[in-house]
PDB file of C-alpha atoms in Angstrom:
ATOM      1  CA  ASP A  18    -143.961  37.563  82.375  1.00 52.00           C
ATOM      2  CA  GLY A  19    -141.221  35.958  84.422  1.00 64.00           C
ATOM      3  CA  GLY A  20    -137.653  36.865  83.830  1.00 91.00           C
ATOM      4  CA  ILE A  21    -135.496  39.942  84.089  1.00 94.00           C
ATOM      5  CA  THR A  22    -136.861  43.462  83.895  1.00 95.00           C
ATOM      6  CA  GLN A  23    -134.641  46.401  83.121  1.00 96.00           C
ATOM      7  CA  SER A  24    -135.794  49.975  83.411  1.00 95.00           C
ATOM      8  CA  PRO A  25    -135.907  52.456  81.941  1.00 94.00           C
ATOM      9  CA  LYS A  26    -135.585  51.414  78.303  1.00 94.00           C
ATOM     10  CA  TYR A  27    -134.061  54.748  77.355  1.00 94.00           C
ATOM     11  CA  LEU A  28    -132.190  57.106  79.634  1.00 93.00           C
ATOM     12  CA  PHE A  29    -130.640  60.475  78.965  1.00 91.00           C
ATOM     13  CA  ARG A  30    -127.968  61.869  81.216  1.00 88.00           C
ATOM     14  CA  LYS A  31    -126.380  65.256  81.397  1.00 87.00           C
ATOM     15  CA  GLU A  32    -122.650  65.610  81.774  1.00 84.00           C
ATOM     16  CA  GLY A  33    -121.618  65.273  85.415  1.00 85.00           C
ATOM     17  CA  GLN A  34    -124.749  63.468  86.546  1.00 89.00           C
ATOM     18  CA  ASN A  35    -125.023  60.085  88.166  1.00 93.00           C
ATOM     19  CA  VAL A  36    -127.783  57.814  86.908  1.00 94.00           C
ATOM     20  CA  THR A  37    -129.040  54.454  88.139  1.00 96.00           C
ATOM     21  CA  LEU A  38    -130.224  51.629  85.927  1.00 97.00           C
ATOM     22  CA  SER A  39    -132.633  49.159  87.428  1.00 97.00           C
ATOM     23  CA  CYS A  40    -132.470  45.372  87.068  1.00 98.00           C
ATOM     24  CA  GLU A  41    -135.013  43.100  88.745  1.00 97.00           C
ATOM     25  CA  GLN A  42    -135.441  39.348  88.348  1.00 96.00           C
ATOM     26  CA  ASN A  43    -138.113  36.970  89.614  1.00 94.00           C
ATOM     27  CA  LEU A  44    -136.289  33.804  88.626  1.00 92.00           C
ATOM     28  CA  ASN A  45    -134.800  33.215  92.068  1.00 91.00           C
ATOM     29  CA  HIS A  46    -131.364  33.262  90.458  1.00 90.00           C
ATOM     30  CA  ASP A  47    -128.393  33.708  92.735  1.00 89.00           C
ATOM     31  CA  ALA A  48    -125.972  35.363  90.336  1.00 90.00           C
ATOM     32  CA  MET A  49    -126.512  38.585  88.432  1.00 94.00           C
ATOM     33  CA  TYR A  50    -124.365  40.456  85.932  1.00 94.00           C
ATOM     34  CA  TRP A  51    -124.087  43.788  84.188  1.00 97.00           C
ATOM     35  CA  TYR A  52    -122.695  43.985  80.673  1.00 96.00           C
ATOM     36  CA  ARG A  53    -122.092  46.885  78.375  1.00 96.00           C
ATOM     37  CA  GLN A  54    -122.709  46.429  74.660  1.00 92.00           C
ATOM     38  CA  ASP A  55    -120.891  48.648  72.172  1.00 90.00           C
ATOM     39  CA  PRO A  56    -120.830  48.244  68.394  1.00 81.00           C
ATOM     40  CA  GLY A  57    -117.867  46.172  67.302  1.00 75.00           C
ATOM     41  CA  GLN A  58    -116.812  45.352  70.858  1.00 79.00           C
ATOM     42  CA  GLY A  59    -119.301  42.762  71.908  1.00 84.00           C
ATOM     43  CA  LEU A  60    -120.402  42.541  75.504  1.00 91.00           C
ATOM     44  CA  ARG A  61    -118.032  43.529  78.255  1.00 92.00           C
ATOM     45  CA  LEU A  62    -118.573  42.664  81.901  1.00 92.00           C
ATOM     46  CA  ILE A  63    -118.942  45.598  84.287  1.00 96.00           C
ATOM     47  CA  TYR A  64    -119.860  43.997  87.621  1.00 96.00           C
ATOM     48  CA  TYR A  65    -121.256  40.738  88.872  1.00 94.00           C
ATOM     49  CA  SER A  66    -122.741  39.392  92.049  1.00 94.00           C
ATOM     50  CA  GLN A  67    -122.998  35.778  93.136  1.00 89.00           C
ATOM     51  CA  ILE A  68    -124.922  36.309  96.341  1.00 90.00           C
ATOM     52  CA  VAL A  69    -126.685  39.034  98.247  1.00 94.00           C
ATOM     53  CA  ASN A  70    -124.419  41.695  99.758  1.00 95.00           C
ATOM     54  CA  ASP A  71    -121.488  40.602  97.639  1.00 94.00           C
ATOM     55  CA  PHE A  72    -120.297  41.791  94.243  1.00 95.00           C
ATOM     56  CA  GLN A  73    -117.121  41.795  92.184  1.00 93.00           C
ATOM     57  CA  LYS A  74    -115.612  44.061  89.558  1.00 94.00           C
ATOM     58  CA  GLY A  75    -115.673  42.873  86.007  1.00 92.00           C
ATOM     59  CA  ASP A  76    -113.402  43.941  83.175  1.00 90.00           C
ATOM     60  CA  ILE A  77    -114.566  47.558  82.881  1.00 94.00           C
ATOM     61  CA  ALA A  78    -115.777  48.565  86.357  1.00 96.00           C
ATOM     62  CA  GLU A  79    -114.251  52.044  86.448  1.00 95.00           C
ATOM     63  CA  GLY A  80    -116.899  54.741  86.693  1.00 95.00           C
ATOM     64  CA  TYR A  81    -119.617  52.315  87.745  1.00 97.00           C
ATOM     65  CA  SER A  82    -120.997  51.128  91.069  1.00 97.00           C
ATOM     66  CA  VAL A  83    -123.520  48.474  92.101  1.00 98.00           C
ATOM     67  CA  SER A  84    -125.349  47.150  95.126  1.00 97.00           C
ATOM     68  CA  ARG A  85    -126.989  43.827  95.892  1.00 97.00           C
ATOM     69  CA  GLU A  86    -129.172  44.330  98.936  1.00 97.00           C
ATOM     70  CA  LYS A  87    -131.852  41.931  97.732  1.00 96.00           C
ATOM     71  CA  LYS A  88    -131.567  38.727  95.735  1.00 96.00           C
ATOM     72  CA  GLU A  89    -133.913  39.945  93.052  1.00 96.00           C
ATOM     73  CA  SER A  90    -132.365  43.382  92.500  1.00 97.00           C
ATOM     74  CA  PHE A  91    -128.988  44.485  91.132  1.00 98.00           C
ATOM     75  CA  PRO A  92    -129.006  48.211  90.259  1.00 98.00           C
ATOM     76  CA  LEU A  93    -126.124  49.779  88.349  1.00 98.00           C
ATOM     77  CA  THR A  94    -125.079  53.386  88.903  1.00 97.00           C
ATOM     78  CA  VAL A  95    -123.214  55.119  86.125  1.00 95.00           C
ATOM     79  CA  THR A  96    -121.225  57.854  87.817  1.00 93.00           C
ATOM     80  CA  SER A  97    -119.838  61.066  86.439  1.00 87.00           C
ATOM     81  CA  ALA A  98    -116.425  59.408  86.505  1.00 86.00           C
ATOM     82  CA  GLN A  99    -117.386  57.169  83.619  1.00 87.00           C
ATOM     83  CA  LYS A 100    -115.786  58.894  80.637  1.00 86.00           C
ATOM     84  CA  ASN A 101    -117.854  57.370  77.862  1.00 89.00           C
ATOM     85  CA  PRO A 102    -121.142  56.168  79.294  1.00 91.00           C
ATOM     86  CA  THR A 103    -123.222  56.250  76.118  1.00 93.00           C
ATOM     87  CA  ALA A 104    -123.944  52.583  75.445  1.00 94.00           C
ATOM     88  CA  PHE A 105    -126.476  49.797  75.674  1.00 94.00           C
ATOM     89  CA  TYR A 106    -126.506  48.120  79.099  1.00 96.00           C
ATOM     90  CA  LEU A 107    -127.601  44.546  79.627  1.00 96.00           C
ATOM     91  CA  CYS A 108    -128.401  42.802  82.870  1.00 96.00           C
ATOM     92  CA  ALA A 109    -128.303  39.014  83.140  1.00 94.00           C
ATOM     93  CA  SER A 110    -128.806  36.323  85.717  1.00 92.00           C
ATOM     94  CA  ILE A 111    -128.045  32.678  86.148  1.00 87.00           C
ATOM     95  CA  GLU A 112    -128.873  29.971  88.646  1.00 78.00           C
ATOM     96  CA  SER A 113    -125.753  28.972  90.512  1.00 68.00           C
ATOM     97  CA  GLY A 114    -124.727  25.438  89.803  1.00 66.00           C
ATOM     98  CA  ARG A 115    -126.576  25.483  86.508  1.00 62.00           C
ATOM     99  CA  ASP A 116    -124.130  27.770  84.737  1.00 58.00           C
ATOM    100  CA  ASN A 117    -124.015  25.612  81.674  1.00 63.00           C
ATOM    101  CA  TYR A 118    -127.647  26.339  80.960  1.00 68.00           C
ATOM    102  CA  GLY A 119    -126.705  29.871  79.989  1.00 76.00           C
ATOM    103  CA  TYR A 120    -127.760  33.304  81.078  1.00 86.00           C
ATOM    104  CA  THR A 121    -131.143  34.943  80.993  1.00 90.00           C
ATOM    105  CA  PHE A 122    -130.915  38.520  79.757  1.00 93.00           C
ATOM    106  CA  GLY A 123    -132.996  41.602  80.287  1.00 94.00           C
ATOM    107  CA  SER A 124    -134.146  43.730  77.371  1.00 93.00           C
ATOM    108  CA  GLY A 125    -131.550  46.386  78.070  1.00 94.00           C
ATOM    109  CA  THR A 126    -131.287  50.098  78.793  1.00 96.00           C
ATOM    110  CA  ARG A 127    -129.902  52.516  76.250  1.00 94.00           C
ATOM    111  CA  LEU A 128    -128.071  55.344  77.974  1.00 94.00           C
ATOM    112  CA  THR A 129    -127.222  58.525  76.112  1.00 93.00           C
ATOM    113  CA  VAL A 130    -125.218  61.427  77.458  1.00 88.00           C
ATOM    114  CA  VAL A 131    -126.541  64.767  76.246  1.00 84.00           C
TER     115      VAL A 131
ATOM    116  CA  ALA B  11    -106.964  34.604  80.454  1.00 76.00           C
ATOM    117  CA  GLN B  12    -109.972  33.647  78.436  1.00 84.00           C
ATOM    118  CA  ARG B  13    -110.751  35.195  75.089  1.00 90.00           C
ATOM    119  CA  VAL B  14    -113.310  34.693  72.347  1.00 94.00           C
ATOM    120  CA  THR B  15    -112.759  35.873  68.808  1.00 95.00           C
ATOM    121  CA  GLN B  16    -115.343  36.194  66.081  1.00 96.00           C
ATOM    122  CA  PRO B  17    -113.361  37.300  63.051  1.00 95.00           C
ATOM    123  CA  GLU B  18    -116.332  38.428  60.952  1.00 95.00           C
ATOM    124  CA  LYS B  19    -118.242  41.537  61.956  1.00 93.00           C
ATOM    125  CA  LEU B  20    -120.639  41.148  59.047  1.00 95.00           C
ATOM    126  CA  LEU B  21    -121.719  38.101  57.091  1.00 97.00           C
ATOM    127  CA  SER B  22    -124.134  38.121  54.173  1.00 97.00           C
ATOM    128  CA  VAL B  23    -125.618  35.107  52.443  1.00 97.00           C
ATOM    129  CA  PHE B  24    -128.588  34.376  50.229  1.00 97.00           C
ATOM    130  CA  LYS B  25    -131.567  32.385  51.369  1.00 97.00           C
ATOM    131  CA  GLY B  26    -130.960  28.673  51.021  1.00 97.00           C
ATOM    132  CA  ALA B  27    -127.183  28.984  51.082  1.00 97.00           C
ATOM    133  CA  PRO B  28    -125.065  27.378  53.787  1.00 97.00           C
ATOM    134  CA  VAL B  29    -123.805  29.650  56.510  1.00 97.00           C
ATOM    135  CA  GLU B  30    -120.934  29.337  58.971  1.00 97.00           C
ATOM    136  CA  LEU B  31    -120.225  31.852  61.713  1.00 98.00           C
ATOM    137  CA  LYS B  32    -116.719  31.469  63.027  1.00 97.00           C
ATOM    138  CA  CYS B  33    -115.712  31.449  66.659  1.00 97.00           C
ATOM    139  CA  ASN B  34    -112.272  30.777  68.123  1.00 97.00           C
ATOM    140  CA  TYR B  35    -111.414  30.757  71.778  1.00 95.00           C
ATOM    141  CA  SER B  36    -108.453  30.883  74.083  1.00 93.00           C
ATOM    142  CA  TYR B  37    -108.778  29.169  77.425  1.00 88.00           C
ATOM    143  CA  SER B  38    -106.449  27.057  79.515  1.00 83.00           C
ATOM    144  CA  GLY B  39    -109.077  24.779  81.020  1.00 80.00           C
ATOM    145  CA  SER B  40    -111.937  22.744  79.652  1.00 80.00           C
ATOM    146  CA  PRO B  41    -114.319  25.236  78.037  1.00 83.00           C
ATOM    147  CA  GLU B  42    -118.057  25.497  78.115  1.00 87.00           C
ATOM    148  CA  LEU B  43    -119.193  27.313  74.983  1.00 91.00           C
ATOM    149  CA  PHE B  44    -122.410  28.931  73.897  1.00 92.00           C
ATOM    150  CA  TRP B  45    -123.972  30.749  71.002  1.00 95.00           C
ATOM    151  CA  TYR B  46    -126.341  33.618  71.784  1.00 94.00           C
ATOM    152  CA  VAL B  47    -128.563  35.377  69.273  1.00 95.00           C
ATOM    153  CA  GLN B  48    -130.178  38.796  69.257  1.00 93.00           C
ATOM    154  CA  TYR B  49    -132.954  39.329  66.719  1.00 94.00           C
ATOM    155  CA  SER B  50    -134.039  42.839  65.841  1.00 90.00           C
ATOM    156  CA  ARG B  51    -135.885  44.471  68.754  1.00 85.00           C
ATOM    157  CA  GLN B  52    -135.606  41.351  70.903  1.00 88.00           C
ATOM    158  CA  ARG B  53    -133.474  40.533  73.880  1.00 89.00           C
ATOM    159  CA  LEU B  54    -130.332  38.487  73.721  1.00 91.00           C
ATOM    160  CA  GLN B  55    -131.170  34.803  74.091  1.00 91.00           C
ATOM    161  CA  LEU B  56    -129.370  31.504  74.234  1.00 90.00           C
ATOM    162  CA  LEU B  57    -129.294  29.673  70.921  1.00 93.00           C
ATOM    163  CA  LEU B  58    -127.334  26.581  71.814  1.00 90.00           C
ATOM    164  CA  ARG B  59    -124.662  25.232  74.135  1.00 88.00           C
ATOM    165  CA  HIS B  60    -121.970  22.774  73.244  1.00 83.00           C
ATOM    166  CA  ILE B  61    -122.633  20.300  76.039  1.00 78.00           C
ATOM    167  CA  SER B  62    -126.117  19.549  74.785  1.00 77.00           C
ATOM    168  CA  ARG B  63    -124.984  18.764  71.233  1.00 75.00           C
ATOM    169  CA  GLU B  64    -128.390  19.782  70.000  1.00 79.00           C
ATOM    170  CA  SER B  65    -129.641  21.444  66.851  1.00 82.00           C
ATOM    171  CA  ILE B  66    -131.703  24.563  67.352  1.00 85.00           C
ATOM    172  CA  LYS B  67    -133.526  26.207  64.434  1.00 91.00           C
ATOM    173  CA  GLY B  68    -131.344  24.113  62.139  1.00 92.00           C
ATOM    174  CA  PHE B  69    -128.114  25.436  63.640  1.00 94.00           C
ATOM    175  CA  THR B  70    -125.373  23.206  64.997  1.00 93.00           C
ATOM    176  CA  ALA B  71    -122.005  23.901  66.531  1.00 94.00           C
ATOM    177  CA  ASP B  72    -119.209  21.466  67.238  1.00 88.00           C
ATOM    178  CA  LEU B  73    -116.467  22.084  69.704  1.00 90.00           C
ATOM    179  CA  ASN B  74    -113.076  21.421  68.137  1.00 91.00           C
ATOM    180  CA  LYS B  75    -110.525  21.453  70.928  1.00 88.00           C
ATOM    181  CA  GLY B  76    -107.621  20.913  68.565  1.00 91.00           C
ATOM    182  CA  GLU B  77    -108.457  24.038  66.606  1.00 92.00           C
ATOM    183  CA  THR B  78    -109.998  25.797  69.651  1.00 93.00           C
ATOM    184  CA  SER B  79    -113.050  26.580  67.592  1.00 95.00           C
ATOM    185  CA  PHE B  80    -116.817  26.473  68.025  1.00 95.00           C
ATOM    186  CA  HIS B  81    -118.183  27.493  64.646  1.00 97.00           C
ATOM    187  CA  LEU B  82    -121.943  27.840  64.157  1.00 96.00           C
ATOM    188  CA  LYS B  83    -123.351  26.232  61.023  1.00 96.00           C
ATOM    189  CA  LYS B  84    -126.607  25.929  59.166  1.00 96.00           C
ATOM    190  CA  PRO B  85    -126.927  24.126  55.837  1.00 96.00           C
ATOM    191  CA  PHE B  86    -129.749  26.282  54.441  1.00 97.00           C
ATOM    192  CA  ALA B  87    -130.057  29.838  55.742  1.00 97.00           C
ATOM    193  CA  GLN B  88    -133.450  31.494  56.098  1.00 97.00           C
ATOM    194  CA  GLU B  89    -134.318  35.185  56.088  1.00 97.00           C
ATOM    195  CA  GLU B  90    -135.486  34.931  59.698  1.00 96.00           C
ATOM    196  CA  ASP B  91    -131.953  33.924  60.704  1.00 97.00           C
ATOM    197  CA  SER B  92    -130.841  37.507  60.168  1.00 97.00           C
ATOM    198  CA  ALA B  93    -129.599  38.664  63.567  1.00 96.00           C
ATOM    199  CA  MET B  94    -126.567  39.424  65.694  1.00 95.00           C
ATOM    200  CA  TYR B  95    -124.789  36.282  66.890  1.00 97.00           C
ATOM    201  CA  TYR B  96    -122.436  36.112  69.838  1.00 96.00           C
ATOM    202  CA  CYS B  97    -120.140  33.275  70.769  1.00 96.00           C
ATOM    203  CA  ALA B  98    -119.428  33.031  74.499  1.00 93.00           C
ATOM    204  CA  LEU B  99    -117.175  31.051  76.799  1.00 91.00           C
ATOM    205  CA  LEU B 100    -117.919  30.182  80.390  1.00 86.00           C
ATOM    206  CA  GLY B 101    -114.974  30.563  82.748  1.00 74.00           C
ATOM    207  CA  THR B 102    -114.175  28.405  85.722  1.00 65.00           C
ATOM    208  CA  SER B 103    -115.689  30.605  88.353  1.00 60.00           C
ATOM    209  CA  TYR B 104    -118.697  32.735  89.105  1.00 61.00           C
ATOM    210  CA  GLY B 105    -120.534  31.862  85.912  1.00 69.00           C
ATOM    211  CA  LYS B 106    -118.648  34.592  84.152  1.00 78.00           C
ATOM    212  CA  LEU B 107    -119.257  34.565  80.426  1.00 85.00           C
ATOM    213  CA  THR B 108    -116.751  36.075  78.042  1.00 89.00           C
ATOM    214  CA  PHE B 109    -118.291  37.166  74.756  1.00 92.00           C
ATOM    215  CA  GLY B 110    -116.871  37.582  71.304  1.00 93.00           C
ATOM    216  CA  GLN B 111    -117.351  40.777  69.352  1.00 93.00           C
ATOM    217  CA  GLY B 112    -120.422  39.488  67.588  1.00 94.00           C
ATOM    218  CA  THR B 113    -121.297  38.794  63.949  1.00 96.00           C
ATOM    219  CA  ILE B 114    -124.215  40.405  62.181  1.00 95.00           C
ATOM    220  CA  LEU B 115    -125.725  37.862  59.825  1.00 97.00           C
ATOM    221  CA  THR B 116    -127.892  39.091  56.982  1.00 97.00           C
ATOM    222  CA  VAL B 117    -129.782  36.587  54.865  1.00 97.00           C
ATOM    223  CA  HIS B 118    -130.978  38.057  51.587  1.00 96.00           C
ATOM    224  CA  PRO B 119    -134.090  36.796  49.806  1.00 94.00           C
TER     225      PRO B 119
END
């Protein structure tokens, strides 16, 4: 099954803990993105990366960090500084230069703070 | 700045009725617009894009630059159309998509 794989599907975090969400793609896409989905607010961009070893903050980057050491992987760390981390997190990728063909999305990770 | 607005959070219609999901955008350049759909327990997926001017699952969307709108329409709704629909705009750089708030469409039998 080619595409984007996000893991885990469900994640529970205690207050003050850092957690890392995995995103792996086998589409050979250059650009990858992390979005947060909240009811009534749509999808908001957290971080994005166009190429390996480079990434940029999105609209709501505070309390999050990412790395892009390999083309196929773009993990997201939700740090203890993120005040309201409970949400559904979506990873996406796109082939550079073919932006108008739209994103491919992962199936998401639901993070809950307990 | 780019912005996408979907004024309806919820939209309910009966099977066979026409349906229109509204989308308005704000963008200074020439926009590329998309509709994405998320069916229950499935991942978000591309429904259609304005440049292709295609009809997917009976849905069409026309870009109206004068009204800055990209409304999604279907003449006869089906129960399987029930889903969350997002309108999205592609910015000039980095493939960054800006999404609207989403509209939950429910088609009643």
